[in-house]
PDB file of C-alpha atoms and ligand atoms in Angstrom:
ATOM      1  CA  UNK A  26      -8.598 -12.614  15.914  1.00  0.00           C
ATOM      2  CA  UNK A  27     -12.150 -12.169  14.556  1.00  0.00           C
ATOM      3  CA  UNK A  28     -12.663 -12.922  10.728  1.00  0.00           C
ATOM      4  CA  UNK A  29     -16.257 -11.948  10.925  1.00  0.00           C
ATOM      5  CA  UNK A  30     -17.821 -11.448   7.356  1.00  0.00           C
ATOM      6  CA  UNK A  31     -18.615  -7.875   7.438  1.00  0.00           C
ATOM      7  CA  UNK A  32     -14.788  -6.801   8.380  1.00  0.00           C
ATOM      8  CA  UNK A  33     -13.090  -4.566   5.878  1.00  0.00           C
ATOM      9  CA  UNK A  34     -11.068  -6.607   4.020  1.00  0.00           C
ATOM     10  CA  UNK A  35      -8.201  -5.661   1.511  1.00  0.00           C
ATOM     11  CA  UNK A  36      -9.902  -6.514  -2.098  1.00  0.00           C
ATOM     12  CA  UNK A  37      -6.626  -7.548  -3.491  1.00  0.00           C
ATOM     13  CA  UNK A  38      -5.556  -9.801  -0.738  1.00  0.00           C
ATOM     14  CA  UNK A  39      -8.669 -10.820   0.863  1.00  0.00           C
ATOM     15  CA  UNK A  40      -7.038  -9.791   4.719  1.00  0.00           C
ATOM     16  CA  UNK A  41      -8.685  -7.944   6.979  1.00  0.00           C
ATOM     17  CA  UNK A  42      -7.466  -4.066   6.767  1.00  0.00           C
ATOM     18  CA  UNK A  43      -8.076  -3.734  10.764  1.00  0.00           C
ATOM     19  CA  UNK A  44      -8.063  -5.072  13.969  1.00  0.00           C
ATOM     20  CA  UNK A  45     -11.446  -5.714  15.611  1.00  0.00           C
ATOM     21  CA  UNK A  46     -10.571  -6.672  18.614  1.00  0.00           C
ATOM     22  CA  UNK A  47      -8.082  -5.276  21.426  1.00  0.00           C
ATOM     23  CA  UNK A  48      -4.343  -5.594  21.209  1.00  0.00           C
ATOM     24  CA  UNK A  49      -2.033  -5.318  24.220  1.00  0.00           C
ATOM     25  CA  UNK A  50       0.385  -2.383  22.883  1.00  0.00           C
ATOM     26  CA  UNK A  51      -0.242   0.931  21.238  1.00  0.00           C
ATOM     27  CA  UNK A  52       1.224   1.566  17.888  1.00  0.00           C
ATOM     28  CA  UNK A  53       4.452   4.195  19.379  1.00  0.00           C
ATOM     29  CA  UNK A  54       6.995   6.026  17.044  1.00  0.00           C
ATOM     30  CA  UNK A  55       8.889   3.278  15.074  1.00  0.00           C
ATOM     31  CA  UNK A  56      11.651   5.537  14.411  1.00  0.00           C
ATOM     32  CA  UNK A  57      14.912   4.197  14.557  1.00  0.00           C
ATOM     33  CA  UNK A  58      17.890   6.156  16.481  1.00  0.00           C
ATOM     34  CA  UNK A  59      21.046   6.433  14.217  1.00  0.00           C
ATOM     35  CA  UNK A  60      22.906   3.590  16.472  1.00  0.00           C
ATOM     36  CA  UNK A  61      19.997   1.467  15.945  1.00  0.00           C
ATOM     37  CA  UNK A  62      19.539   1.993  12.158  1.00  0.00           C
ATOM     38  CA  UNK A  63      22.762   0.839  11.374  1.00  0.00           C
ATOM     39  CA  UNK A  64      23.002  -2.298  13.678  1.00  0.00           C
ATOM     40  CA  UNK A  65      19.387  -2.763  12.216  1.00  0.00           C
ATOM     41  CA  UNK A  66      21.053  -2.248   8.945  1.00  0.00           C
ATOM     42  CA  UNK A  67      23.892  -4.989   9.497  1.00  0.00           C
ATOM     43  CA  UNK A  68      21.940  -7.595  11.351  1.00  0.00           C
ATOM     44  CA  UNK A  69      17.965  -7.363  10.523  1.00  0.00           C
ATOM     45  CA  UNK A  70      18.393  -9.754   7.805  1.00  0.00           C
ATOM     46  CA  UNK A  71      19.785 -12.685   9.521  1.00  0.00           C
ATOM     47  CA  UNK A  72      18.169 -11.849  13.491  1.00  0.00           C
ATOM     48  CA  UNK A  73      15.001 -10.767  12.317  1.00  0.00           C
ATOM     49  CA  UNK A  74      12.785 -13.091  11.162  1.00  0.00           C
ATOM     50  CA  UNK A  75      10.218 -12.085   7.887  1.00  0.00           C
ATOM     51  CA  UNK A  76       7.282 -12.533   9.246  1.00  0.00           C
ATOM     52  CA  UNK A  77       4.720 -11.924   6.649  1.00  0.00           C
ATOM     53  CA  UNK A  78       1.774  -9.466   7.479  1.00  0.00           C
ATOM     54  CA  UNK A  79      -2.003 -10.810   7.714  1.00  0.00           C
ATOM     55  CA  UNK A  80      -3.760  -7.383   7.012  1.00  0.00           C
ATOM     56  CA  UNK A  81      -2.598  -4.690  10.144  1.00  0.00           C
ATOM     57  CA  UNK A  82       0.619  -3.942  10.707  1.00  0.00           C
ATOM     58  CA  UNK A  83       2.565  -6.589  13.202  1.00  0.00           C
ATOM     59  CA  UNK A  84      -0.034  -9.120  12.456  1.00  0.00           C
ATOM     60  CA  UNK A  85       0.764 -12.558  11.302  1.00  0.00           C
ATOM     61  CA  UNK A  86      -0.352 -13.879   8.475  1.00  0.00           C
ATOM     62  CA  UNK A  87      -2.293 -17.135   8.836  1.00  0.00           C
ATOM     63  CA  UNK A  88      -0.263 -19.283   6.808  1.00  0.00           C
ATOM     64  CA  UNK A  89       2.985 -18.275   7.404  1.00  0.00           C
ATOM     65  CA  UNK A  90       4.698 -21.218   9.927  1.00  0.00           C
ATOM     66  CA  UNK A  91       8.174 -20.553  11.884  1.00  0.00           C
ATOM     67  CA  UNK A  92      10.542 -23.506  11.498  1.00  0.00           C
ATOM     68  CA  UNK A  93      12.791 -22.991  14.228  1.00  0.00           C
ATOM     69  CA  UNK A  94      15.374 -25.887  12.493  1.00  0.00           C
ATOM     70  CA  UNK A  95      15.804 -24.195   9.489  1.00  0.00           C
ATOM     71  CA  UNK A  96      16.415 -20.725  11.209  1.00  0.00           C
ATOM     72  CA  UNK A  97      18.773 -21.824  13.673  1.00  0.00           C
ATOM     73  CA  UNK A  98      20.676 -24.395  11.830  1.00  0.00           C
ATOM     74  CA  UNK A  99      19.631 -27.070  14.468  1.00  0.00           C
ATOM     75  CA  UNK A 100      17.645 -28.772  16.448  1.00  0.00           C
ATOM     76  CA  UNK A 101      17.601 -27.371  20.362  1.00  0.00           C
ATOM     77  CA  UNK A 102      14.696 -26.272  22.726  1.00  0.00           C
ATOM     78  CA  UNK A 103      13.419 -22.996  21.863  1.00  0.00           C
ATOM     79  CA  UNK A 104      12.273 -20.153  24.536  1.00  0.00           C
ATOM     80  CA  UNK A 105       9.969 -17.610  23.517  1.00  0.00           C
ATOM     81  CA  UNK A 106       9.791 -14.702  25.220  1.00  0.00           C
ATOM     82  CA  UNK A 107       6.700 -12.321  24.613  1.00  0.00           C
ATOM     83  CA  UNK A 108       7.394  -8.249  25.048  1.00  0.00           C
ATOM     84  CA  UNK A 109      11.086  -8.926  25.278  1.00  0.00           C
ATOM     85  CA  UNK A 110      11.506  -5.127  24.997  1.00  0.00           C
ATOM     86  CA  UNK A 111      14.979  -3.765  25.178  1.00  0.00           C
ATOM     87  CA  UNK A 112      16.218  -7.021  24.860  1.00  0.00           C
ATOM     88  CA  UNK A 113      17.765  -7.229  28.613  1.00  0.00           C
ATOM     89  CA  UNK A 114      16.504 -10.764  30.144  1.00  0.00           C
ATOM     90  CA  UNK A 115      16.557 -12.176  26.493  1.00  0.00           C
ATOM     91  CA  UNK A 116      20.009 -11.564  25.769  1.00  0.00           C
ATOM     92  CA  UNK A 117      21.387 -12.569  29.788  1.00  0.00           C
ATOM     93  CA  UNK A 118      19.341 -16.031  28.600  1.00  0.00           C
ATOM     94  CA  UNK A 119      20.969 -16.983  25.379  1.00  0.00           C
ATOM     95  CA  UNK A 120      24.192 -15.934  27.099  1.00  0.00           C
ATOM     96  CA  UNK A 121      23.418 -18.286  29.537  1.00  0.00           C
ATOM     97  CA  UNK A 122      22.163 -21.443  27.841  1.00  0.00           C
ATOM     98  CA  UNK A 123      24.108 -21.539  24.502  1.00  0.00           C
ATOM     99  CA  UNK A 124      22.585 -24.859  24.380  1.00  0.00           C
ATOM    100  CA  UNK A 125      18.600 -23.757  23.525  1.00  0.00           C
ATOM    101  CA  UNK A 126      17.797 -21.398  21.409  1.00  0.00           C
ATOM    102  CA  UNK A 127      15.452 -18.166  22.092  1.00  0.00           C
ATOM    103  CA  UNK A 128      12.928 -16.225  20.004  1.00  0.00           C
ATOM    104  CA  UNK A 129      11.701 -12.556  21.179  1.00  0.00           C
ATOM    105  CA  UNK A 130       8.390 -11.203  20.017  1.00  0.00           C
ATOM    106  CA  UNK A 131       8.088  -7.688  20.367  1.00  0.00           C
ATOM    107  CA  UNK A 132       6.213  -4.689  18.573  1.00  0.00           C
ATOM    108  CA  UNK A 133       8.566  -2.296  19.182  1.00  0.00           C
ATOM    109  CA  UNK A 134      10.929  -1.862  16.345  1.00  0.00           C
ATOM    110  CA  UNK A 135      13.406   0.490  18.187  1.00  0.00           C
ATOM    111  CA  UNK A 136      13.115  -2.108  21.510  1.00  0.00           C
ATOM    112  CA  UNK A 137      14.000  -4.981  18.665  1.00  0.00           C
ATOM    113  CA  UNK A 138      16.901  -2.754  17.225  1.00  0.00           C
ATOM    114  CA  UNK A 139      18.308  -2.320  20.185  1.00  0.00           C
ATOM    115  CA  UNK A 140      17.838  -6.201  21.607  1.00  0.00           C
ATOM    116  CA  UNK A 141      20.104  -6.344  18.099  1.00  0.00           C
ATOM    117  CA  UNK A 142      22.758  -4.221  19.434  1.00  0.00           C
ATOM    118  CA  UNK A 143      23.125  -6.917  22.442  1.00  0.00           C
ATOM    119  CA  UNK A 144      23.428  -9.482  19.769  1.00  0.00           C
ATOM    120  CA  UNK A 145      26.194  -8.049  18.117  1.00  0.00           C
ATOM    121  CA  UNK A 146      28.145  -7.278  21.772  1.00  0.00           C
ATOM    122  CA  UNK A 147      27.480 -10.659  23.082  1.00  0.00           C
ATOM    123  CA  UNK A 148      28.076 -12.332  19.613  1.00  0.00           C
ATOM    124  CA  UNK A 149      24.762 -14.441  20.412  1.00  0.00           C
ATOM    125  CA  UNK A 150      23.924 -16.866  17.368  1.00  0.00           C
ATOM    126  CA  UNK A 151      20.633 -18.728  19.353  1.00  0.00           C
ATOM    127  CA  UNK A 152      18.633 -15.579  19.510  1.00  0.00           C
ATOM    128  CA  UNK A 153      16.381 -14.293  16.967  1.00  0.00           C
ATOM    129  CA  UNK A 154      13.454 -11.693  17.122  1.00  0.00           C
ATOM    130  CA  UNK A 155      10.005 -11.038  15.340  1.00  0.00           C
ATOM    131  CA  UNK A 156       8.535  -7.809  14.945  1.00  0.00           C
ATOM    132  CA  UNK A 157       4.677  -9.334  15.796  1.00  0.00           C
ATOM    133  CA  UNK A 158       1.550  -9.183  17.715  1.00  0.00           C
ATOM    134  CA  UNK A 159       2.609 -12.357  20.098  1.00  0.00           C
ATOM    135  CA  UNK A 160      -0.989 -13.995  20.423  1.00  0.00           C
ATOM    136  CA  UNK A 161      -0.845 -14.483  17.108  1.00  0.00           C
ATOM    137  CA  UNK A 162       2.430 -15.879  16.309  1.00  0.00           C
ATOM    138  CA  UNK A 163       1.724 -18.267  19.174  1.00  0.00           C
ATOM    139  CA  UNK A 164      -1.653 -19.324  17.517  1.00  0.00           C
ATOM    140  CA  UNK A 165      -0.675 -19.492  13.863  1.00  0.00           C
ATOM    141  CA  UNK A 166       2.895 -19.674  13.234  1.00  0.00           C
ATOM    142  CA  UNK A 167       4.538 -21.528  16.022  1.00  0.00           C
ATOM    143  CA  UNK A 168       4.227 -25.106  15.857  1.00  0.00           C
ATOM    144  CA  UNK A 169       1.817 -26.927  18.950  1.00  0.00           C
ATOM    145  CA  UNK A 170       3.538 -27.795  21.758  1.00  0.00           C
ATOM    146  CA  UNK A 171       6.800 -27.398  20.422  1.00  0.00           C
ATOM    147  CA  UNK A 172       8.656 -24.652  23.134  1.00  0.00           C
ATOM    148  CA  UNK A 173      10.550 -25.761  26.152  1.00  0.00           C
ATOM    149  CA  UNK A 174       9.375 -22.050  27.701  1.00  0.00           C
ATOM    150  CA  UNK A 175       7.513 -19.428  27.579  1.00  0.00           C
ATOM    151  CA  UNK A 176       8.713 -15.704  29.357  1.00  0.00           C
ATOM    152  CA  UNK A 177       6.759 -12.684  30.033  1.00  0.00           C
ATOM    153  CA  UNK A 178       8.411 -10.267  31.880  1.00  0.00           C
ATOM    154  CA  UNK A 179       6.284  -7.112  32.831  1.00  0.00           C
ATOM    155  CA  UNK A 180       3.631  -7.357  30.427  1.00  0.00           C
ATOM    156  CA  UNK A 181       2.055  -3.780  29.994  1.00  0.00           C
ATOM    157  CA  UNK A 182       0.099  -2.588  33.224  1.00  0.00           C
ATOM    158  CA  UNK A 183      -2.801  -1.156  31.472  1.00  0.00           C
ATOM    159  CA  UNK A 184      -3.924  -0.123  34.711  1.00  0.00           C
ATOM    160  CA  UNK A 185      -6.687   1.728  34.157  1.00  0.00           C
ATOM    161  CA  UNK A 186     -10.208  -0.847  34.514  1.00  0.00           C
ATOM    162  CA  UNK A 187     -11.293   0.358  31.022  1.00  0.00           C
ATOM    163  CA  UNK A 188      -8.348  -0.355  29.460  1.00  0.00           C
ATOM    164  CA  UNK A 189      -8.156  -3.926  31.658  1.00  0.00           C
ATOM    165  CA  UNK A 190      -8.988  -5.915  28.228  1.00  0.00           C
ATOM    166  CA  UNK A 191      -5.888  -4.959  26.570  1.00  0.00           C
ATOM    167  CA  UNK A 192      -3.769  -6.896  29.436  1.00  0.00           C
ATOM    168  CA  UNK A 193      -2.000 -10.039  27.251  1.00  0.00           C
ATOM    169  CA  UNK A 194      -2.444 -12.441  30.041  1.00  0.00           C
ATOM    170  CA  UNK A 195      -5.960 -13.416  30.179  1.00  0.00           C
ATOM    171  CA  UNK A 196      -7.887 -16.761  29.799  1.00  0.00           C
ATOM    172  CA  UNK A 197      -7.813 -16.732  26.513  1.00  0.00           C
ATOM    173  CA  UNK A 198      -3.947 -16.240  26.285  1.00  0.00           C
ATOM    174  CA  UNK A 199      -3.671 -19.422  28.607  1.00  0.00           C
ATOM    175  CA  UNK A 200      -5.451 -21.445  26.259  1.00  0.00           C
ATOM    176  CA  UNK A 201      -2.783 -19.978  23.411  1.00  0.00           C
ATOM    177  CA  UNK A 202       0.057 -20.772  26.126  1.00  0.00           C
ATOM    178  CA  UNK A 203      -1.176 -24.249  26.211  1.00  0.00           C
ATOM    179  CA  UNK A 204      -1.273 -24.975  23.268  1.00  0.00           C
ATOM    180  CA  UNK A 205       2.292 -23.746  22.383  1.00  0.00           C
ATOM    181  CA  UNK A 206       3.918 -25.720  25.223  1.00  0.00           C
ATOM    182  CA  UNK A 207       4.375 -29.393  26.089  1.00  0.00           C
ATOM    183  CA  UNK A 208       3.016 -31.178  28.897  1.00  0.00           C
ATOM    184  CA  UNK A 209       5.902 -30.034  31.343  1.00  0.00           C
ATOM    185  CA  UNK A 210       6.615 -27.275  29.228  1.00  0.00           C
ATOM    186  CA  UNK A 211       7.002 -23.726  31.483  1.00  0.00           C
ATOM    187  CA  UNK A 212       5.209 -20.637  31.408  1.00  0.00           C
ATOM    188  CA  UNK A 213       7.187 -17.762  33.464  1.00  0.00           C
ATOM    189  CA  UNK A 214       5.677 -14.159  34.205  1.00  0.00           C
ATOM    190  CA  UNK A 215       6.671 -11.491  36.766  1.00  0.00           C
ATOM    191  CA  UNK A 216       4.280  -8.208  37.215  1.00  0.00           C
ATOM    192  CA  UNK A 217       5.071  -5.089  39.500  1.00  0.00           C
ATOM    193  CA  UNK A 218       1.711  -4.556  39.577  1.00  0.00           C
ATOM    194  CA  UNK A 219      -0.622  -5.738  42.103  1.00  0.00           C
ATOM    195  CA  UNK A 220      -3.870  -6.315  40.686  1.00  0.00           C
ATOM    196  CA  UNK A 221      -2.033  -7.613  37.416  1.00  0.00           C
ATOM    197  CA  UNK A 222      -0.247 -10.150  39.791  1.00  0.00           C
ATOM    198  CA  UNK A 223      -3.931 -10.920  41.095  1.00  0.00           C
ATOM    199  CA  UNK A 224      -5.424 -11.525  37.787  1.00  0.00           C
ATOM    200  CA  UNK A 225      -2.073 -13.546  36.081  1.00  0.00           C
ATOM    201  CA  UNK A 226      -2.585 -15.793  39.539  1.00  0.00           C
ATOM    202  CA  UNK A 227      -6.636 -16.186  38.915  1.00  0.00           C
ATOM    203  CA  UNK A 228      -5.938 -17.216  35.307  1.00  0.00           C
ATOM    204  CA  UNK A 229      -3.195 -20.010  36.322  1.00  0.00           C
ATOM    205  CA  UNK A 230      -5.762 -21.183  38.644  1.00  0.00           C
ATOM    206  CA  UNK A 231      -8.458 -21.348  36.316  1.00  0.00           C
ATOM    207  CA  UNK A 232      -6.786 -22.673  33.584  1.00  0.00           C
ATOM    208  CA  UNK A 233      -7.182 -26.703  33.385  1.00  0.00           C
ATOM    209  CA  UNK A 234      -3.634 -26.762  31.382  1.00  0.00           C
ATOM    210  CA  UNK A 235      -1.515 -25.659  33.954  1.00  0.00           C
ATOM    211  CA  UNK A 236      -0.048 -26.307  37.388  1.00  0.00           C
ATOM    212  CA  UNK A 237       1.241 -23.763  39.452  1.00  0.00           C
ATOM    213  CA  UNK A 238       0.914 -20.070  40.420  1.00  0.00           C
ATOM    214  CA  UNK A 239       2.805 -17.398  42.261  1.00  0.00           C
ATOM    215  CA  UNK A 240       6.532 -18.216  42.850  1.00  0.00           C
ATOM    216  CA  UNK A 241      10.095 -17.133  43.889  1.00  0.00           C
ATOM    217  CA  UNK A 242      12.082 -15.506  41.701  1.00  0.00           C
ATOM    218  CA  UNK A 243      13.157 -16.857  38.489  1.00  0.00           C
ATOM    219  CA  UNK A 244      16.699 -17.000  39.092  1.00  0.00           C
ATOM    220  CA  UNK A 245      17.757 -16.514  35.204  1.00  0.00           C
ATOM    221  CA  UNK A 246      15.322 -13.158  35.484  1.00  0.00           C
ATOM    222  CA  UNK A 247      17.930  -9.993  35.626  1.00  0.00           C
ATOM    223  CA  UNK A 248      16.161  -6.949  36.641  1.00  0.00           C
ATOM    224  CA  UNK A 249      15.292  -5.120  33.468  1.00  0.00           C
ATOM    225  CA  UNK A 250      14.567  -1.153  33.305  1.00  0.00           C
ATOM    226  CA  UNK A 251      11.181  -1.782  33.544  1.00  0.00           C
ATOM    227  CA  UNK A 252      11.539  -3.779  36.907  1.00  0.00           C
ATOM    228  CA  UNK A 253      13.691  -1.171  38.110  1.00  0.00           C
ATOM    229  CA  UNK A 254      10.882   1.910  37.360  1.00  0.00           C
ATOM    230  CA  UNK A 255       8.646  -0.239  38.861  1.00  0.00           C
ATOM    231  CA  UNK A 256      11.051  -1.010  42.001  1.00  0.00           C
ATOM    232  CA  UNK A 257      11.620   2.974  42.058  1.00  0.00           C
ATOM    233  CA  UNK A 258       8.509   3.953  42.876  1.00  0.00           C
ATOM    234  CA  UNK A 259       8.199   1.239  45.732  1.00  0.00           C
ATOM    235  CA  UNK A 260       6.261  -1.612  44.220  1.00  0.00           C
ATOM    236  CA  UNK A 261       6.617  -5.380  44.714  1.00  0.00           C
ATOM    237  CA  UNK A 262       7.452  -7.341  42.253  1.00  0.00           C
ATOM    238  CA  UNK A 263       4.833 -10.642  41.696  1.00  0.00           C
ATOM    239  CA  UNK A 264       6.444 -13.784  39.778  1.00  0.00           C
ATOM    240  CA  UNK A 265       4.880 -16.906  37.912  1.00  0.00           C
ATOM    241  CA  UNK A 266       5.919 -20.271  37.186  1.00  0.00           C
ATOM    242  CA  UNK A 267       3.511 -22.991  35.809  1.00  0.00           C
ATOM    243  CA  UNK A 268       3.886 -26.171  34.360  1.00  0.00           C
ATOM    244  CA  UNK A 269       1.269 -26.984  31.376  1.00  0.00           C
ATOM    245  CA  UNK A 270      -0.249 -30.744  32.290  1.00  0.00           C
ATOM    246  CA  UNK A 271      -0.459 -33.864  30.655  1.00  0.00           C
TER     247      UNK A 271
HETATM  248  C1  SAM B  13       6.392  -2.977  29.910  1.00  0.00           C
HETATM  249  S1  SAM B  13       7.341  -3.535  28.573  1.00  0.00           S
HETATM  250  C2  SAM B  13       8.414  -4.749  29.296  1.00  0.00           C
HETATM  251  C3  SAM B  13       9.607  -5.077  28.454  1.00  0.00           C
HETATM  252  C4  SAM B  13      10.573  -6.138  28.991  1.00  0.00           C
HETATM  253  N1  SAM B  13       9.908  -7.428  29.119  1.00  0.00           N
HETATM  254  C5  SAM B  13      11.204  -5.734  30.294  1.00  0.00           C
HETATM  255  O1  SAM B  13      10.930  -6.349  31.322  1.00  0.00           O
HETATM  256  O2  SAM B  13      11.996  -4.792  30.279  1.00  0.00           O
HETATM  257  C6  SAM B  13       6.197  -4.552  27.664  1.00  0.00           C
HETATM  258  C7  SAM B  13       6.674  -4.825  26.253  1.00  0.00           C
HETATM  259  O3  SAM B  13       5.768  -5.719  25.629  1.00  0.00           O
HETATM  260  C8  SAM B  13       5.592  -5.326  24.268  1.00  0.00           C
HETATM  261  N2  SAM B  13       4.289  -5.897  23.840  1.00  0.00           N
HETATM  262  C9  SAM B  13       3.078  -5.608  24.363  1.00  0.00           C
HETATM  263  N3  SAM B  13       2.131  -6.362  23.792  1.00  0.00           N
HETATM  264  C10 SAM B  13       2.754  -7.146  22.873  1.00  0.00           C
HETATM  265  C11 SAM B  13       2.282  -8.121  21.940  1.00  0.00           C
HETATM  266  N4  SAM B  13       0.984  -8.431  21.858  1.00  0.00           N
HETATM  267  N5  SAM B  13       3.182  -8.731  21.151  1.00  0.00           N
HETATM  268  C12 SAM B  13       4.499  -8.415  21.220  1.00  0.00           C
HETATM  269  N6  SAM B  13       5.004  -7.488  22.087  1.00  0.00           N
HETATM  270  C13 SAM B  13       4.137  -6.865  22.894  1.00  0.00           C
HETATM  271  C14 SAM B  13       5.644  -3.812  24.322  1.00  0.00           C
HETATM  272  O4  SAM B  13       5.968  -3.242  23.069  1.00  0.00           O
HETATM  273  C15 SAM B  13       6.739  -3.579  25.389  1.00  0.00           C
HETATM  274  O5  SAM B  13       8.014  -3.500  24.801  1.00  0.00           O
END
């Protein structure tokens, strides 16, 4: 994020009152649905974590830091997963590896509400969420090199070439993948679109932290409602896996 001196800032606080630069998501309707208000009700307190605001809404505030011991109540590898939407491929992971724990950073408060609702069905206790701008929480909040993985699953398309610099995974965002991860540490992606698939592949082999590039399937990947528009209308799906280097 820019903090160049001319920005409006908030005189009381001193943060910046907008964003100057491109985000990846457009602010939608945060409106809960009844369901979702009252699971949000019963569980926000304990799955979601407070993640104070630096200026806009879902930014992070450059001094808050996430301490993954004390919020889950031990000491396991944690798996973030960025855009985790409805909550589908996070919730089939924590179900699947009681053993780590997993942390899903989406905008999206009805997606998060609902990713709740899988919570409470699946009784998960190693899955927490934060309503944030992901870049950031990566940058600021979440300690260096301290995840075992990183998941993106579908990132938005922004398929149109002017809106091409809103796409998350750029060069920039595998400098802030780098730095999250340990050497070995794994980055996972999957695309259904094409020249998104093109451009994720370009920036793994670019980027001096990582090894790897276009792979099989991720086997612990279930096919989200995303994948399946995207399978609907006849596209192939394009999947990541890279390692970040020594
Ligand atoms: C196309 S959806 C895919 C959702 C899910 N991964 C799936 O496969 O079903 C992309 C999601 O990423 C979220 N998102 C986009 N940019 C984000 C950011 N910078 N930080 C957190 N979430 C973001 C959006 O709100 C949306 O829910």
């Amino acid at each position: 994020m820019s903090d160049s001196a001319d920005e409006p800032r908030d005189p009381a606080t001193g943060l910046p009152r907008y964003r100057t630069e491109p985000v990846s998501f457009t602010r939608r309707g945060g409106r809960l649905g009844e369901r979702q208000q009252r699971v949000w009700d019963q569980l926000a307190d304990d799955m979601v974590l407070d993640v104070p605001q630096g200026g806009p809404s879902t930014s992070v505030h450059p001094d808050y830091r996430f301490d993954p011991e004390a919020v889950f109540g031990r000491r396991a590898p944690l798996v973030v997963e960025i855009g985790s939407g409805y909550g589908e491929a996070l919730s089939h992971a924590a179900t699947e590896h009681p053993e780590w724990d997993f942390l899903g950073i989406e905008v999206y408060l009805p997606a998060v509400a609902q990713t709740l609702l899988h919570v409470r069905r699946e009784g998960l206790t190693n899955l927490r969420l934060a309503v944030a701008n992901a870049p950031e929480m990566l940058t600021t909040a979440i300690a260096p090199g301290s995840l075992h993985e990183l998941r993106i699953w579908f990132p938005d398309p922004w398929h149109k070439t002017r809106h091409h610099k809103r796409r998350l995974i750029t060069d920039a965002f595998a400098k802030i993948a780098a730095q999250a991860l340990p050497p070995g540490g794994v980055w996972r992606a999957a695309t259904d679109w094409a020249d998104y698939g093109d451009q994720i592949a370009e920036v793994i082999a670019r980027s001096e932290d990582f090894d790897g590039g276009r792979s099989e399937r991720f086997a612990g990947r279930p096919v989200t409602r995303f994948e399946t528009k995207g399978l609907k209308v006849g596209r192939d799906i394009h999947d990541f896996t890279a390692v970040r280097r020594p």
